[in-house]
Each structure stands twice: as C-alpha cells, then as structure tokens.
Steps between C-alpha positions, in 0.01 A plus 500: 500500500423814698554473875155654560229321304228737623675818390517610136789744485467540125141620544629752756754617247240534226244689707768750602597550136132533405449769766798694363356474148170646626692793651688556174169481308338764722812716481464495123135604531612836643628607158845345520627235257322177599737205526225259611201581280334169588571528872129498573488132400712427807167519686384186316820325605437611860144366491612157373784493751263593782265214414795260500643621831167526684391153392843355579505660843141465619318212329648235728438723802132531406488122482652488849234728646606858421189721509412766244524761778853391592603505135359848437659625822840387375441649154374829643805530725726417206351757263370785711802676661666586168163549329395768751846660490468535123161668545645730766777606262241563228288704741806705600564566131138613463542734800806645329297555183239690701770707669654611169157562350496228233196322652151637561472373855515210740156348444610244242825398675324460836211307346738279305707429811191391694408237241847400380617432856231229517630328184211657306509709180425869535145594392592870519752456219361522148771286343786346702370270774803558727589862423733542799724211392433360153662153537277426802225389258677166459523458878125560519447213255764291677332541839153411376617203294659376824153516656367301205786252542411440863128459431493317167817456296701297751226236497482465120646206313732552204219461248291770668799734527566449129138593425545825699820573306339440160189708571711781645736487200203568272393793718857631518546486123159655434546787747852574375376505142213732597735762648771444241774399741613249759557747784159453665384515861639831625202721413122478523465449124713185501444363853297204372789415269734512798280252684515261205875565485564372852235227482691362203851530642455413870325162450751422224775550757314258728489243219875537448550450874303176503666362189859605581619172651845510343824546692682832483838512332764754603636637174589822320212400271289665772606835353323419171145577626634819661649601165172420323312712755731797439487463121123480463444796735758711317369460144382813324127552458331540164143554379274193487720280716227379738522135380871503582438648846231240570742226398751628754238521776322173426789275392840653571440622858377156619785330313751722682350392833521134395868540406561678829368199691713256301836677495643641821778754531847372593546499876745790495221718355233401753566792737490751213180347367348516848575874520334557162193319629502708817499834317238402243183588691619826664656615174181428308253660741703804614673634189208671327431801726874549555560494124276800438688699763843389378457576128408872531792550739760345269358702210551821692853392587573418135619147574552268203190282437686167496698586813181611673322174418791286622517710816128458566502123443810454718355726768171309499690171526689619808192661656291189439756276667524733800122531538452126464720442801435809713128552434325214321621206707440666840161632384385158385611345829320770699181466296495123543549532874220757534256291296582189704447689826162637385386161367578339837305755702155385620204639306 
C-alpha cells in the first residue's frame, strides 16, 4: 500500500509524460518529423484526469461547507500565474514579429491580450481563440468547467453525471465528424466541439473518482498505463482514422486514468513521479510561444533536428521545474493572501 492514500504519484507521472508528448507534437507541427502525431489527444486525458482530481479533492469539502467563491478563488490562484505568464510570452513574441516586420501591427495582439487575460477567447481573431498562446484554449475550457462544477456538477448524482457524459459524447462525436478530425476546441469553427469535448471528459473523471474505491497497489505494473499513453500518442496518422482517434479519447484515455488510480509507482519512484507532475502544467502552458522562437534560431544555426528537439524538451523540463518553484508557488501564495485580505475588508 502507498504511504499516502490521498496522493496518486502515478497520475503525476502520467500527466508529466502527457505534457511532454504535447510539446513533441507541437514541435513536429513546425515542419520537423513528428514523433507524437496523436499528442493532441493528451488533452482528453488531461480533461478526464482533471475531473477525477477536482472531484476527489473538493467534493467532500463542498459537503463540509466550502463555498463556490472559495473554490473558484483556489482554482483561479492555481491556474492564473502560469496562464498569464504564457500569454505574456506570446505577447512578447508578437511584439518581436512587429519589430521585424512580419506582422501588420499591434491591434490584434493587444485586443487578444485584453480578452485572453480574462479567460475569454479573442473576438478580434478570425480563427484561433487564443492566438497569443495556442494551448491556452484548453485552460479556458478548464476554468469555465470548474465554474460549472462549483455551481452544478458537484451536486449531481452518478446517474445525472452519466447522462451529461452520454449527451456530451454524442455532441463530441458529431462535431468531430463535422470537421473531419478530433482536434476540436482551439478555434472559433470548432469551439462548440471543444465544449462537448470537456463536458464529456470532465464529468467522466468525476464518475471515476466516485467509483474508485479500490486500494492502490505499489507495483511496476504502474508503468503499463504510462507505456500505453506513450504508444497511442506516438502512432502515425493516416487518412480516415477519426473512429480510431475517438476510441482513444472516449475509451482509452479514461481507462488509463482508471489504471493510474489502481496501480501506484514503487516508492523509490515517488519523488521522480512527483517532479513529473510538478512540471506538467508549466511545460504545457509555456512551451508554445517559446517553441516558435526556438525553431527559427536552431534552423539558422544548422543544428540537427533530432538534437534540437531533445534540447528543447529538456530545456523546457528544466525551465518548468525552476518556474514552478521560483514563480508559480510564490505567485499563488501571494494571490491567495491578497484575495483573503480584500474579502475581509468591510464593504
């Protein structure tokens, strides 16, 4: 048995691996060989995992009197410091584009920043809803499904949650079929599909949380779901494979989360797994604007593509760990303290 029944080290391990796979996927989208062509499906894994963790962490606290305001305060402080840093990096990249003359002006970046900083999609962008930092679209959905959790979902019984999952699954499948691919939610044309995507996965994670009453077992078998995660994200794409992608998102991603709650890493791997969990969010939300600065530079330097990718992933890992400890933790603590002080002041 694990010494900490409330901590799932294997889920930490898996979310770190999933974040790395997203980075590798986006690196491949710059014209390099893509070693994680299905890396975008890691988002579905994240959504299921989020539903599991949020329900596991907060449902009992809501029953004990936690208010929706307190919950959203904690979630805002958890998400916002790195979220706004990612937007700032994207805005700096946009400023650089203006400086070198590859962008018409600052109107769109400034307008996008004003909306995106409020966890809102950019109405001044014709396509991408978070043009300053592409992966932020999933954080937008994550934040607002947290609001829905606090208001409605946390109070639903299993049967009602299952109804939400089934209806959303139909919408998810229909919207993915309409656009001809699973990667929905990041642009205006597929935003509705993205909403169905998270409204399927997040409540399903909650269901897993409420049904996962089994004891964890420390075993090397815990590496099996990690291996499955890597394999399914690394398969090559082919025309007409949408049914396969949907199978991964709808069946395999939840199954990986279930296995991660059943089998725990051996105790000597707990510290490593914890580090992978720590870097997952900063690595996911910060890599995109840095990637599109890094790639042109390494091209000019003539660095080997494989070496460049490994260097970028390793650099992002180290940077994410440093920022988690030197920026994210202190920022969250400061935000919480400021919100508490303001909430205690007389009206």
